[in-house]
PDB file of C-alpha atoms in Angstrom:
ATOM      1  CA  UNK R   1     -59.902 -59.971  29.647  1.00 44.00           C
ATOM      2  CA  UNK R   2     -59.363 -56.019  29.374  1.00 56.00           C
ATOM      3  CA  UNK R   3     -58.450 -55.965  32.942  1.00 58.00           C
ATOM      4  CA  UNK R   4     -56.149 -59.318  32.885  1.00 54.00           C
ATOM      5  CA  UNK R   5     -52.405 -59.234  32.073  1.00 58.00           C
ATOM      6  CA  UNK R   6     -51.198 -60.569  28.682  1.00 55.00           C
ATOM      7  CA  UNK R   7     -49.374 -63.575  28.660  1.00 58.00           C
ATOM      8  CA  UNK R   8     -48.173 -65.137  25.771  1.00 54.00           C
ATOM      9  CA  UNK R   9     -47.039 -68.522  27.472  1.00 62.00           C
ATOM     10  CA  UNK R  10     -47.676 -71.250  24.923  1.00 61.00           C
ATOM     11  CA  UNK R  11     -48.375 -69.242  22.184  1.00 53.00           C
ATOM     12  CA  UNK R  12     -47.216 -70.855  18.765  1.00 57.00           C
ATOM     13  CA  UNK R  13     -47.313 -68.856  15.744  1.00 53.00           C
ATOM     14  CA  UNK R  14     -49.156 -70.258  12.734  1.00 57.00           C
ATOM     15  CA  UNK R  15     -46.320 -69.558  10.132  1.00 58.00           C
ATOM     16  CA  UNK R  16     -42.879 -71.105  10.316  1.00 65.00           C
ATOM     17  CA  UNK R  17     -40.370 -70.309   7.915  1.00 69.00           C
ATOM     18  CA  UNK R  18     -36.729 -71.426   7.270  1.00 80.00           C
ATOM     19  CA  UNK R  19     -34.218 -70.624   9.361  1.00 87.00           C
ATOM     20  CA  UNK R  20     -32.408 -67.547   8.620  1.00 91.00           C
ATOM     21  CA  UNK R  21     -29.245 -67.725   6.247  1.00 92.00           C
ATOM     22  CA  UNK R  22     -26.242 -66.270   8.316  1.00 94.00           C
ATOM     23  CA  UNK R  23     -22.901 -65.704   6.177  1.00 94.00           C
ATOM     24  CA  UNK R  24     -19.771 -64.014   7.531  1.00 95.00           C
ATOM     25  CA  UNK R  25     -17.310 -62.894   5.267  1.00 96.00           C
ATOM     26  CA  UNK R  26     -13.431 -61.871   5.255  1.00 96.00           C
ATOM     27  CA  UNK R  27     -14.160 -58.511   3.561  1.00 96.00           C
ATOM     28  CA  UNK R  28     -16.539 -56.102   2.148  1.00 96.00           C
ATOM     29  CA  UNK R  29     -16.038 -57.340  -1.398  1.00 97.00           C
ATOM     30  CA  UNK R  30     -16.987 -61.362  -0.107  1.00 97.00           C
ATOM     31  CA  UNK R  31     -20.013 -59.591   1.667  1.00 97.00           C
ATOM     32  CA  UNK R  32     -20.951 -57.585  -1.496  1.00 98.00           C
ATOM     33  CA  UNK R  33     -20.432 -61.046  -3.591  1.00 98.00           C
ATOM     34  CA  UNK R  34     -22.664 -63.068  -1.166  1.00 97.00           C
ATOM     35  CA  UNK R  35     -25.308 -60.087  -1.107  1.00 98.00           C
ATOM     36  CA  UNK R  36     -25.604 -60.142  -4.917  1.00 98.00           C
ATOM     37  CA  UNK R  37     -25.659 -64.151  -4.979  1.00 97.00           C
ATOM     38  CA  UNK R  38     -28.536 -63.853  -2.654  1.00 97.00           C
ATOM     39  CA  UNK R  39     -30.606 -60.952  -4.188  1.00 97.00           C
ATOM     40  CA  UNK R  40     -30.277 -62.480  -7.633  1.00 97.00           C
ATOM     41  CA  UNK R  41     -30.985 -66.108  -6.425  1.00 96.00           C
ATOM     42  CA  UNK R  42     -34.477 -64.587  -4.966  1.00 96.00           C
ATOM     43  CA  UNK R  43     -35.124 -62.855  -8.067  1.00 96.00           C
ATOM     44  CA  UNK R  44     -34.397 -65.631 -10.234  1.00 95.00           C
ATOM     45  CA  UNK R  45     -37.229 -67.702  -8.200  1.00 93.00           C
ATOM     46  CA  UNK R  46     -39.941 -65.417  -9.425  1.00 91.00           C
ATOM     47  CA  UNK R  47     -40.236 -62.618  -6.588  1.00 91.00           C
ATOM     48  CA  UNK R  48     -41.309 -59.817  -7.759  1.00 94.00           C
ATOM     49  CA  UNK R  49     -38.436 -57.079  -7.466  1.00 96.00           C
ATOM     50  CA  UNK R  50     -40.234 -54.862  -4.744  1.00 95.00           C
ATOM     51  CA  UNK R  51     -40.674 -57.906  -2.643  1.00 96.00           C
ATOM     52  CA  UNK R  52     -37.102 -58.046  -2.095  1.00 97.00           C
ATOM     53  CA  UNK R  53     -35.027 -55.883   0.273  1.00 97.00           C
ATOM     54  CA  UNK R  54     -31.369 -55.151   1.475  1.00 98.00           C
ATOM     55  CA  UNK R  55     -31.628 -53.453   5.032  1.00 97.00           C
ATOM     56  CA  UNK R  56     -28.631 -51.444   6.333  1.00 96.00           C
ATOM     57  CA  UNK R  57     -27.593 -49.654   9.553  1.00 93.00           C
ATOM     58  CA  UNK R  58     -27.101 -46.337   8.063  1.00 92.00           C
ATOM     59  CA  UNK R  59     -27.230 -44.310   4.571  1.00 93.00           C
ATOM     60  CA  UNK R  60     -23.449 -44.208   4.298  1.00 94.00           C
ATOM     61  CA  UNK R  61     -23.920 -48.157   3.747  1.00 95.00           C
ATOM     62  CA  UNK R  62     -26.903 -48.364   1.760  1.00 95.00           C
ATOM     63  CA  UNK R  63     -25.068 -46.030  -0.961  1.00 95.00           C
ATOM     64  CA  UNK R  64     -22.238 -48.363  -0.742  1.00 96.00           C
ATOM     65  CA  UNK R  65     -24.401 -51.350  -1.111  1.00 97.00           C
ATOM     66  CA  UNK R  66     -26.113 -49.882  -3.891  1.00 96.00           C
ATOM     67  CA  UNK R  67     -23.321 -49.142  -5.688  1.00 97.00           C
ATOM     68  CA  UNK R  68     -21.586 -52.457  -5.006  1.00 97.00           C
ATOM     69  CA  UNK R  69     -24.705 -54.153  -6.049  1.00 97.00           C
ATOM     70  CA  UNK R  70     -25.140 -52.253  -9.275  1.00 96.00           C
ATOM     71  CA  UNK R  71     -21.654 -52.688  -9.935  1.00 97.00           C
ATOM     72  CA  UNK R  72     -22.040 -56.447 -10.177  1.00 97.00           C
ATOM     73  CA  UNK R  73     -25.181 -56.223 -12.349  1.00 97.00           C
ATOM     74  CA  UNK R  74     -28.289 -55.912  -9.637  1.00 96.00           C
ATOM     75  CA  UNK R  75     -30.023 -52.551  -9.905  1.00 94.00           C
ATOM     76  CA  UNK R  76     -31.391 -51.581  -6.647  1.00 95.00           C
ATOM     77  CA  UNK R  77     -33.614 -48.383  -5.652  1.00 93.00           C
ATOM     78  CA  UNK R  78     -32.334 -46.670  -2.596  1.00 93.00           C
ATOM     79  CA  UNK R  79     -35.324 -45.596  -0.468  1.00 92.00           C
ATOM     80  CA  UNK R  80     -34.706 -42.677   1.814  1.00 88.00           C
ATOM     81  CA  UNK R  81     -38.428 -41.329   2.364  1.00 82.00           C
ATOM     82  CA  UNK R  82     -41.299 -41.381   0.424  1.00 78.00           C
ATOM     83  CA  UNK R  83     -42.793 -44.512  -1.701  1.00 81.00           C
ATOM     84  CA  UNK R  84     -41.009 -47.762  -2.330  1.00 84.00           C
ATOM     85  CA  UNK R  85     -41.980 -47.959  -5.755  1.00 83.00           C
ATOM     86  CA  UNK R  86     -42.077 -50.741  -8.084  1.00 88.00           C
ATOM     87  CA  UNK R  87     -40.120 -52.560 -10.261  1.00 92.00           C
ATOM     88  CA  UNK R  88     -36.688 -53.237  -8.550  1.00 94.00           C
ATOM     89  CA  UNK R  89     -35.324 -54.431  -4.989  1.00 96.00           C
ATOM     90  CA  UNK R  90     -35.151 -51.767  -2.528  1.00 96.00           C
ATOM     91  CA  UNK R  91     -31.960 -50.859  -0.256  1.00 97.00           C
ATOM     92  CA  UNK R  92     -32.585 -49.000   2.730  1.00 96.00           C
ATOM     93  CA  UNK R  93     -32.174 -48.071   6.154  1.00 95.00           C
ATOM     94  CA  UNK R  94     -33.405 -50.139   9.052  1.00 95.00           C
ATOM     95  CA  UNK R  95     -34.779 -47.254  10.313  1.00 93.00           C
ATOM     96  CA  UNK R  96     -36.976 -46.678   7.171  1.00 94.00           C
ATOM     97  CA  UNK R  97     -37.969 -50.012   6.861  1.00 94.00           C
ATOM     98  CA  UNK R  98     -40.200 -50.047   9.821  1.00 93.00           C
ATOM     99  CA  UNK R  99     -43.659 -50.776   9.031  1.00 92.00           C
ATOM    100  CA  UNK R 100     -43.003 -52.515   5.625  1.00 93.00           C
ATOM    101  CA  UNK R 101     -43.264 -56.121   4.687  1.00 95.00           C
ATOM    102  CA  UNK R 102     -40.828 -57.838   1.863  1.00 96.00           C
ATOM    103  CA  UNK R 103     -40.901 -61.396   1.070  1.00 95.00           C
ATOM    104  CA  UNK R 104     -37.219 -61.876   1.282  1.00 97.00           C
ATOM    105  CA  UNK R 105     -34.640 -59.275   3.891  1.00 97.00           C
ATOM    106  CA  UNK R 106     -31.112 -59.344   3.610  1.00 98.00           C
ATOM    107  CA  UNK R 107     -29.711 -57.470   6.787  1.00 97.00           C
ATOM    108  CA  UNK R 108     -26.430 -56.251   5.310  1.00 97.00           C
ATOM    109  CA  UNK R 109     -23.236 -55.376   7.400  1.00 95.00           C
ATOM    110  CA  UNK R 110     -24.427 -56.971  10.772  1.00 94.00           C
ATOM    111  CA  UNK R 111     -20.880 -56.884  12.210  1.00 92.00           C
ATOM    112  CA  UNK R 112     -19.780 -56.192  15.477  1.00 88.00           C
ATOM    113  CA  UNK R 113     -18.345 -52.675  14.522  1.00 86.00           C
ATOM    114  CA  UNK R 114     -21.800 -51.753  13.099  1.00 87.00           C
ATOM    115  CA  UNK R 115     -24.434 -53.403  15.653  1.00 83.00           C
ATOM    116  CA  UNK R 116     -24.412 -51.899  18.160  1.00 80.00           C
ATOM    117  CA  UNK R 117     -23.404 -48.875  17.305  1.00 77.00           C
ATOM    118  CA  UNK R 118     -20.206 -47.429  18.587  1.00 76.00           C
ATOM    119  CA  UNK R 119     -21.264 -44.076  18.227  1.00 74.00           C
ATOM    120  CA  UNK R 120     -24.578 -44.568  19.685  1.00 72.00           C
ATOM    121  CA  UNK R 121     -22.601 -46.352  22.923  1.00 73.00           C
ATOM    122  CA  UNK R 122     -19.949 -43.689  23.355  1.00 77.00           C
ATOM    123  CA  UNK R 123     -19.650 -41.824  26.433  1.00 80.00           C
ATOM    124  CA  UNK R 124     -22.651 -43.343  28.347  1.00 80.00           C
ATOM    125  CA  UNK R 125     -23.551 -43.997  31.627  1.00 84.00           C
ATOM    126  CA  UNK R 126     -24.114 -47.994  32.471  1.00 82.00           C
ATOM    127  CA  UNK R 127     -27.659 -47.422  32.925  1.00 85.00           C
ATOM    128  CA  UNK R 128     -27.761 -45.353  29.379  1.00 86.00           C
ATOM    129  CA  UNK R 129     -25.533 -47.968  27.756  1.00 82.00           C
ATOM    130  CA  UNK R 130     -28.092 -50.553  28.716  1.00 85.00           C
ATOM    131  CA  UNK R 131     -30.884 -48.484  27.422  1.00 86.00           C
ATOM    132  CA  UNK R 132     -28.729 -47.854  23.980  1.00 84.00           C
ATOM    133  CA  UNK R 133     -28.330 -51.530  23.397  1.00 86.00           C
ATOM    134  CA  UNK R 134     -32.219 -52.284  24.112  1.00 88.00           C
ATOM    135  CA  UNK R 135     -32.501 -49.644  21.537  1.00 88.00           C
ATOM    136  CA  UNK R 136     -30.189 -51.177  19.061  1.00 88.00           C
ATOM    137  CA  UNK R 137     -31.358 -54.611  19.947  1.00 90.00           C
ATOM    138  CA  UNK R 138     -35.132 -53.632  19.375  1.00 91.00           C
ATOM    139  CA  UNK R 139     -33.937 -51.687  15.590  1.00 91.00           C
ATOM    140  CA  UNK R 140     -32.233 -55.117  14.700  1.00 92.00           C
ATOM    141  CA  UNK R 141     -35.347 -57.396  15.905  1.00 92.00           C
ATOM    142  CA  UNK R 142     -37.674 -54.531  14.064  1.00 93.00           C
ATOM    143  CA  UNK R 143     -35.224 -54.642  10.750  1.00 94.00           C
ATOM    144  CA  UNK R 144     -35.292 -58.845  11.038  1.00 94.00           C
ATOM    145  CA  UNK R 145     -38.998 -59.121  11.284  1.00 93.00           C
ATOM    146  CA  UNK R 146     -39.837 -57.160   8.066  1.00 95.00           C
ATOM    147  CA  UNK R 147     -38.897 -60.812   6.015  1.00 95.00           C
ATOM    148  CA  UNK R 148     -42.062 -62.553   5.689  1.00 93.00           C
ATOM    149  CA  UNK R 149     -40.572 -65.904   3.940  1.00 94.00           C
ATOM    150  CA  UNK R 150     -36.675 -65.660   4.054  1.00 95.00           C
ATOM    151  CA  UNK R 151     -34.140 -63.411   6.398  1.00 96.00           C
ATOM    152  CA  UNK R 152     -30.756 -63.598   5.285  1.00 96.00           C
ATOM    153  CA  UNK R 153     -27.705 -61.808   7.452  1.00 96.00           C
ATOM    154  CA  UNK R 154     -24.448 -60.896   6.263  1.00 96.00           C
ATOM    155  CA  UNK R 155     -21.256 -59.287   7.751  1.00 96.00           C
ATOM    156  CA  UNK R 156     -17.633 -58.490   7.379  1.00 95.00           C
ATOM    157  CA  UNK R 157     -15.544 -59.560  10.278  1.00 91.00           C
ATOM    158  CA  UNK R 158     -16.639 -60.048  13.410  1.00 91.00           C
ATOM    159  CA  UNK R 159     -20.383 -61.145  13.672  1.00 91.00           C
ATOM    160  CA  UNK R 160     -22.383 -58.722  15.764  1.00 91.00           C
ATOM    161  CA  UNK R 161     -23.047 -60.423  18.932  1.00 88.00           C
ATOM    162  CA  UNK R 162     -26.636 -59.293  18.671  1.00 87.00           C
ATOM    163  CA  UNK R 163     -27.116 -61.799  15.919  1.00 86.00           C
ATOM    164  CA  UNK R 164     -27.499 -64.982  17.514  1.00 77.00           C
ATOM    165  CA  UNK R 165     -25.488 -67.960  15.897  1.00 59.00           C
ATOM    166  CA  UNK R 166     -27.871 -70.944  14.917  1.00 50.00           C
ATOM    167  CA  UNK R 167     -24.740 -73.082  15.456  1.00 41.00           C
TER     168      UNK R 167
END
């Protein structure tokens, strides 16, 4: 087997969870309202607070989300580096979430203007652009796979082309 090529044809996962929740909003206020509703619902069904995470593209959005949820009555722990801690849901960047797992994950702000990041794609050759798009897609995949039981995605304005539609 060591010399044989890996083949995943016919592989089926032993776990099958619910379909992701996809929710577009007309603006940031409504997207924050939806995030508040989702996080509150997950917590009210008995999920330990530290098993709930909101993942965002960058630190600026992390701060906006944390402040927006706090203003709506949901306290979050902003995680930049170090330990995740216990007792509160967390909000962190998708990059920081690598290597973690949560029962419930909300990918916040997965709009066309955020993913793929325009800053990452600016001034690139076609080959470099293809590579950068692959990295953006991979980042989103890693973020989405942090959810063990439930994944939700929200966005304001047009949905990111990297988030497949379930309709």
